[in-house]
Amino acid sequence: MSARAGARIEVRGVVQGVGFRPWVYRVARELRLGGSVFNQARGVTIEAFGRAGAVDQLVQRLRGQPPGNIRVREVAVTSIPPEPTKTFSIAPSTDGDQWALSLPPDLATCPYCLAEILDPEDRHFGYPFTSCTACGPRFTITTGIPYDRPTTTMAPFVMCDVCQREYDDVGDRRFHAQTNACPDCGPQLTLVDLAGQPMATAGAALSKTVELLSDGAIVAIKGLGGFHLACDATREDTVAALRARKHRDEKPFAVMVTSPAAAQALAVLSHAEARLLESAERPIVLTRAQTGGRLAAGVAPGSQRVGLFLPYTPLHHLLLRAVGRPLVMTSANPADEPICRDDAEARHRLRGIADALLTHDREIATRCDDSVAAVIAGQPSLFRRSRGHVPHPIALARGVEHSVLGCGAHLKNTFCLASGDSAYLGPHVGDLDSIATLDFYELAISRLETLVHIHPEVVAHDLHPGYASTRYALARPAAAKVGVQHHHAHVVSAMAEHGLSGPVLGVAYDGTGWGTDGTAWGGELLFTRLDGFERLATFRPIRLAGGERAIRDVWRIALAVLLDAYADDAPIGELALFSAVAPQELRVVRQMLSRDLNAPQARGVGRLFDAVGSLLLSRPTASYEGQVAVLCDELAVGPRAVSYPFSLSNEMPRELDTRPIVRGVVADLLAGRSRELIATRFVDTLVSATVAMVRAALREVGRMPIVLTGGVFQNARLAEGVLAELSPEFDVLLHSEVPCGDGGVALGQVLVADAVLRGRS
Ligand SMILES: [Zn+2]
Ligand SMILES: [Zn+2]
């Protein structure tokens, strides 16, 4: 008999709303421990009393990974005087003010629920709304706090006796599962036409949908955070019809596949990519397409990449299995508008796009698009952080003094609410260009304020006066407002992710961001503290003839870099690109550039990619921002190539002269070298140039960690190249959970604002 002991065990990680407390309860009973388990602001606390050996065993079980979607990150044990109690209980939460924190993200269907919906003997057989404490919708169905059935859109569904017994039984997987439902008592499917006329219900709706999809129809399907448009991803005509109807030129569509094996047939998957596909967050994973795979070419035109994801609701599992083919599953929205959320909206906005709507009677409370991720340097990297992650907080190494709202950027917007040591990034909102998106933006902010119980005193925003997010910030009442430089915010978001308080050397490469001098930056090396930065190096600027227009008409950027690199004898007539441009237009733009008329300067590395991509692909236009840059990346697959020449100025901030790089690219093109080789040399040159700039900067400021941030670092070859050259000599940090692109800046804004205000007081 070992002596009696007592312990307070504090557990952090994903431990709330995922069935963690019932699991602790079962383990404690098994070990004959007394005490209790309860939710607290920062996680879950357990007080356990019993034999010392049994208490130790409980701690061991916690440190080994508990089952399902539970993710234990930290277990802190303190011993407390033993109490005689022999009973163990699940106690109510103690922090009246903080129960908001128990709201988890939406969770992919767990293996137990999946087995049940596929088992003809089980009462959940074929039921698309099966869930348990370890899986199912959470964030997207919650209307208020605390997270409980009455504050979700499950409220109208009254549990039948069998479901209620599961809900009440502490030994059951569905003990206190707020989403518990079965065919007798839960939500039901309906297939309707675009006029709202029902075509079929329940199981028949599912089989009719399978029939429609197999016949090449486009069906809008209600998911967790909004409607998807689904169609057969192997049929060229269907995919082309979807593209035409959605007015979407060339942006790739995501494809859902039944299983990891089905994904392997379509893409070359590394082990890390396969794991990311199967993770509980179920992101869309960007992968390299298998040559000769069976996907229609129209899924990702001209691209060698394909975004794949696995089913994450029982409805997806049932559909994919029945159709037996990969399905395009793309957010259902007309171009540039937010994802559709309810039936009336979907019927109205998807007229002319979808042939039918597969819907159900459980409402979506908050829109939430799919998350998008890729593997970089062997680690998952989120490009879009949304469904499956929101509202899971980012833990801050140093808490904020006042609650803060970070309003985010303009493109790919997300916002951030922070209080204490938690920062909550909101769902992906998108480009703030349409009224509909702005409405969603404001609504999403106020909804998250309610759900995480933060009413921000401070508002942080971008310096760009033209961003809708800046205008929103300036119009909103707040005790204090802080404007934050775009790339400073990028760097600080990466620091936050790694718990760094600075200083660091930030390498921030992106398309465009407003600089403190009123010009566009985007190739910046910043000596960075939380409350400020010093610009140590940048790229030679590029003129954008016609301003924003050049971002689509990328040939204008190519022309600008050529004229800059060659002065008057640029070999324009010898390059295939310019034969695709009308001579009159070419003349006008050339004049704009030489006379400096409406041709603002920008330093974005993304723009240099646009220029080189346009030349390599002989492609005058991009159908969306950054397209040509991404296509250029994809070509760079060769072994490490010899760098083009470049030079770095001595005055501060140092400037990278990119003209020799452009001349090198053109010389290779005129010599008939392959575009793959040229793209490879170009990206590898940027690696060398970045390393040279970093070394020069560190000579000025001394040794410190280096963070790589900004959307350009979605380019795996560039990020991995810089990492390989500089580590382990230096500490080089990449983004992982927080996007390196503009979807991550709101977090940086929040922390900069907090630091600036501390400095003022
Ligand atoms: Zn489950
Ligand atoms: Zn039931």
XYZ file of N, CA and C in Angstrom, residues 223-339:
351
model
N -22.665 22.548 -45.619
C -21.648 21.906 -44.790
C -21.631 22.511 -43.405
N -20.457 22.577 -42.790
C -20.373 23.111 -41.424
C -20.430 24.630 -41.387
N -19.576 25.262 -42.204
C -19.473 26.715 -42.122
C -20.090 27.426 -43.302
N -20.778 26.699 -44.167
C -21.384 27.312 -45.341
C -21.641 26.249 -46.391
N -22.149 26.682 -47.543
C -22.399 25.749 -48.647
C -21.127 25.545 -49.475
N -20.957 24.325 -49.951
C -19.966 24.046 -50.984
C -20.699 23.871 -52.313
N -20.001 24.120 -53.406
C -20.504 23.669 -54.706
C -19.747 22.395 -55.023
N -20.496 21.337 -55.279
C -19.860 20.045 -55.527
C -20.133 19.590 -56.946
N -19.131 18.972 -57.553
C -19.341 18.295 -58.830
C -18.238 17.266 -59.032
N -18.451 16.398 -60.017
C -17.503 15.335 -60.329
C -16.181 15.947 -60.811
N -15.105 15.710 -60.056
C -13.819 16.343 -60.371
C -13.097 15.654 -61.517
N -13.656 14.562 -62.014
C -12.975 13.861 -63.112
C -13.588 14.226 -64.470
N -14.691 14.986 -64.443
C -15.366 15.308 -65.714
C -15.048 16.710 -66.182
N -14.374 16.776 -67.322
C -13.944 18.063 -67.882
C -15.139 18.993 -68.126
N -16.230 18.454 -68.704
C -17.369 19.329 -69.066
C -18.025 19.933 -67.823
N -18.157 19.114 -66.772
C -18.800 19.580 -65.546
C -17.964 20.652 -64.864
N -16.654 20.406 -64.807
C -15.767 21.365 -64.152
C -15.755 22.672 -64.944
N -15.762 22.562 -66.275
C -15.792 23.766 -67.121
C -17.100 24.529 -66.893
N -18.200 23.810 -66.750
C -19.502 24.458 -66.511
C -19.472 25.202 -65.174
N -18.900 24.577 -64.166
C -18.825 25.214 -62.847
C -18.012 26.512 -62.933
N -16.884 26.437 -63.618
C -16.035 27.611 -63.784
C -16.790 28.731 -64.508
N -17.479 28.376 -65.572
C -18.203 29.384 -66.353
C -19.313 30.000 -65.509
N -20.068 29.150 -64.811
C -21.212 29.663 -64.060
C -20.778 30.489 -62.860
N -19.647 30.129 -62.282
C -19.191 30.842 -61.091
C -18.360 32.072 -61.465
N -18.142 32.274 -62.748
C -17.290 33.360 -63.243
C -15.925 33.315 -62.574
N -15.388 32.127 -62.529
C -14.080 31.991 -61.902
C -13.127 31.520 -62.984
N -12.159 32.377 -63.350
C -11.302 32.055 -64.491
C -10.428 30.848 -64.230
N -9.465 31.006 -63.350
C -8.455 29.959 -63.253
C -8.061 29.583 -61.842
N -8.669 30.218 -60.829
C -8.295 29.854 -59.464
C -8.566 28.370 -59.274
N -7.605 27.632 -58.735
C -7.820 26.184 -58.580
C -9.012 25.867 -57.664
N -9.680 24.762 -57.936
C -10.741 24.254 -57.064
C -10.156 23.212 -56.109
N -10.660 23.185 -54.892
C -10.255 22.121 -53.974
C -11.035 20.850 -54.297
N -10.408 19.716 -54.028
C -11.013 18.423 -54.344
C -11.073 17.559 -53.088
N -12.255 17.011 -52.824
C -12.391 16.121 -51.677
C -12.318 14.674 -52.153
N -11.544 13.874 -51.427
C -11.393 12.459 -51.780
C -11.775 11.595 -50.578
N -12.164 10.347 -50.857
C -12.667 9.480 -49.800
C -11.670 9.169 -48.709
N -10.411 8.944 -49.104
C -9.463 8.362 -48.154
C -8.048 8.790 -48.502
N -7.104 8.583 -47.577
C -5.706 8.881 -47.900
C -5.231 8.111 -49.132
N -5.714 6.897 -49.306
C -5.290 6.112 -50.473
C -5.779 6.784 -51.758
N -7.005 7.298 -51.728
C -7.534 7.991 -52.899
C -6.722 9.255 -53.176
N -6.244 9.900 -52.107
C -5.411 11.096 -52.282
C -4.090 10.732 -52.941
N -3.514 9.587 -52.525
C -2.231 9.130 -53.097
C -2.345 8.913 -54.610
N -3.541 8.552 -55.060
C -3.712 8.300 -56.493
C -3.695 9.604 -57.287
N -3.958 10.716 -56.616
C -4.040 12.002 -57.323
C -2.824 12.886 -57.107
N -2.086 12.643 -56.028
C -0.987 13.543 -55.696
C 0.191 12.769 -55.139
N 1.363 13.364 -55.293
C 2.574 12.784 -54.702
C 2.633 13.305 -53.268
N 2.353 12.433 -52.301
C 2.231 12.883 -50.914
C 3.430 12.464 -50.083
N 4.005 13.429 -49.362
C 5.014 13.060 -48.387
C 4.286 12.525 -47.151
N 5.061 11.939 -46.259
C 4.482 11.436 -45.018
C 3.821 12.579 -44.254
N 4.507 13.737 -44.210
C 3.976 14.879 -43.468
C 2.688 15.400 -44.108
N 2.624 15.372 -45.435
C 1.401 15.819 -46.107
C 0.241 14.874 -45.826
N 0.535 13.572 -45.810
C -0.524 12.600 -45.519
C -1.053 12.806 -44.095
N -0.145 13.059 -43.156
C -0.563 13.294 -41.767
C -1.416 14.553 -41.651
N -1.016 15.598 -42.388
C -1.755 16.858 -42.357
C -3.170 16.672 -42.928
N -3.262 15.894 -44.006
C -4.578 15.593 -44.596
C -5.497 14.932 -43.582
N -4.928 14.035 -42.786
C -5.729 13.246 -41.851
C -5.911 13.910 -40.498
N -5.301 15.090 -40.292
C -5.412 15.738 -38.986
C -6.865 16.108 -38.710
N -7.196 16.237 -37.418
C -8.588 16.480 -37.025
C -9.112 17.789 -37.597
N -8.213 18.724 -37.914
C -8.648 20.014 -38.461
C -9.034 19.893 -39.918
N -8.613 18.810 -40.559
C -8.966 18.518 -41.951
C -8.856 19.724 -42.894
N -7.656 20.295 -43.017
C -7.507 21.407 -43.959
C -7.458 20.914 -45.399
N -7.625 21.837 -46.331
C -7.281 21.572 -47.721
C -5.759 21.601 -47.758
N -5.137 20.552 -48.276
C -3.677 20.488 -48.301
C -3.195 20.663 -49.743
N -2.327 21.636 -49.943
C -1.782 21.864 -51.286
C -0.684 20.850 -51.548
N -0.853 20.110 -52.630
C 0.082 19.023 -52.925
C 0.482 19.085 -54.398
N 1.499 18.326 -54.725
C 1.914 18.249 -56.127
C 1.096 17.161 -56.821
N 0.441 17.544 -57.917
C -0.450 16.596 -58.598
C 0.362 15.458 -59.223
N -0.213 14.276 -59.185
C 0.365 13.092 -59.810
C 0.232 13.269 -61.333
N 1.300 13.054 -62.076
C 1.122 13.194 -63.526
C 0.252 12.048 -64.030
N -0.654 12.384 -64.939
C -1.562 11.366 -65.451
C -2.635 10.966 -64.466
N -2.854 11.768 -63.409
C -3.945 11.504 -62.475
C -5.270 11.684 -63.202
N -6.378 11.271 -62.571
C -7.620 11.295 -63.336
C -8.439 12.570 -63.156
N -7.899 13.578 -62.479
C -8.658 14.813 -62.315
C -8.768 15.551 -63.642
N -9.919 16.228 -63.843
C -10.083 17.065 -65.026
C -9.046 18.184 -64.982
N -8.495 18.534 -66.150
C -7.461 19.566 -66.208
C -8.010 20.900 -65.710
N -9.313 21.106 -65.871
C -9.929 22.363 -65.455
C -9.961 22.582 -63.951
N -9.634 21.568 -63.159
C -9.642 21.727 -61.697
C -8.591 22.749 -61.261
N -7.407 22.685 -61.849
C -6.331 23.630 -61.519
C -5.576 23.945 -62.806
N -6.161 24.806 -63.663
C -5.613 25.002 -65.008
C -4.170 25.512 -64.972
N -3.331 24.875 -65.753
C -1.954 25.334 -65.892
C -1.085 25.067 -64.680
N -1.686 24.522 -63.620
C -0.936 24.375 -62.386
C -0.561 22.921 -62.151
N 0.557 22.722 -61.473
C 0.965 21.351 -61.153
C 0.570 20.985 -59.738
N -0.148 21.907 -59.096
C -0.551 21.624 -57.724
C -2.034 21.314 -57.660
N -2.414 20.621 -56.617
C -3.836 20.382 -56.404
C -4.104 20.425 -54.899
N -5.199 21.079 -54.536
C -5.598 21.161 -53.133
C -6.547 20.018 -52.819
N -6.131 19.128 -51.919
C -6.956 17.958 -51.584
C -7.397 18.027 -50.135
N -8.557 17.493 -49.836
C -8.949 17.305 -48.444
C -9.838 16.095 -48.277
N -9.942 15.659 -47.035
C -10.691 14.451 -46.722
C -12.044 14.847 -46.117
N -13.011 13.939 -46.180
C -14.329 14.212 -45.587
C -14.186 14.566 -44.110
N -14.955 15.549 -43.657
C -14.889 15.888 -42.239
C -16.246 15.904 -41.552
N -17.303 15.608 -42.317
C -18.616 15.414 -41.683
C -19.142 14.055 -42.146
N -20.087 13.484 -41.392
C -20.668 12.212 -41.839
C -21.302 12.341 -43.227
N -21.884 13.504 -43.520
C -22.493 13.709 -44.835
C -21.443 13.565 -45.937
N -20.261 14.184 -45.731
C -19.188 14.038 -46.722
C -18.797 12.568 -46.898
N -18.644 11.868 -45.776
C -18.236 10.455 -45.858
C -19.246 9.660 -46.677
N -20.525 9.862 -46.374
C -21.560 9.087 -47.056
C -21.603 9.427 -48.548
N -21.505 10.710 -48.865
C -21.554 11.157 -50.263
C -20.374 10.623 -51.066
N -19.170 10.848 -50.521
C -17.973 10.458 -51.261
C -17.936 8.961 -51.531
N -18.348 8.183 -50.496
C -18.349 6.737 -50.682
C -19.342 6.325 -51.759
N -20.520 6.974 -51.744
C -21.555 6.578 -52.693
C -21.208 7.023 -54.118
N -20.621 8.195 -54.266
C -20.280 8.662 -55.613
C -19.075 7.888 -56.159
N -18.131 7.566 -55.264
C -16.991 6.741 -55.672
C -15.994 7.471 -56.554
N -16.030 8.786 -56.562
C -15.107 9.588 -57.364
C -14.739 10.827 -56.580
N -13.579 11.416 -56.864
C -13.258 12.680 -56.201
C -14.247 13.768 -56.617
N -14.577 14.632 -55.669
C -15.525 15.716 -55.946
C -14.846 17.069 -55.775
N -15.082 17.968 -56.735
C -14.750 19.364 -56.492
C -15.652 19.815 -55.354
N -15.062 20.448 -54.334
C -15.861 21.008 -53.235
C -15.316 22.405 -53.002
N -15.959 23.373 -53.612
C -15.454 24.726 -53.530
C -16.489 25.592 -52.819
N -16.022 26.597 -52.097
C -16.945 27.474 -51.371
C -18.021 27.988 -52.316
N -19.278 27.888 -51.870
C -20.376 28.321 -52.730
C -20.600 29.804 -52.543
N -20.088 30.552 -53.493
C -20.315 31.984 -53.491
C -20.031 32.502 -54.880
N -20.793 33.513 -55.308
C -20.401 34.152 -56.558
C -19.035 34.798 -56.315
N -18.266 35.060 -57.368
C -16.915 35.604 -57.226
C -16.894 36.762 -56.238
N -15.890 36.778 -55.376
C -15.635 37.889 -54.452
C -16.687 38.108 -53.373
N -17.563 37.166 -53.143
C -18.518 37.339 -52.051
C -18.296 36.249 -51.010
N -18.795 36.472 -49.786
C -18.569 35.442 -48.761
C -19.372 34.167 -49.043
N -18.947 33.101 -48.417
C -19.591 31.793 -48.581
C -21.060 31.867 -48.133
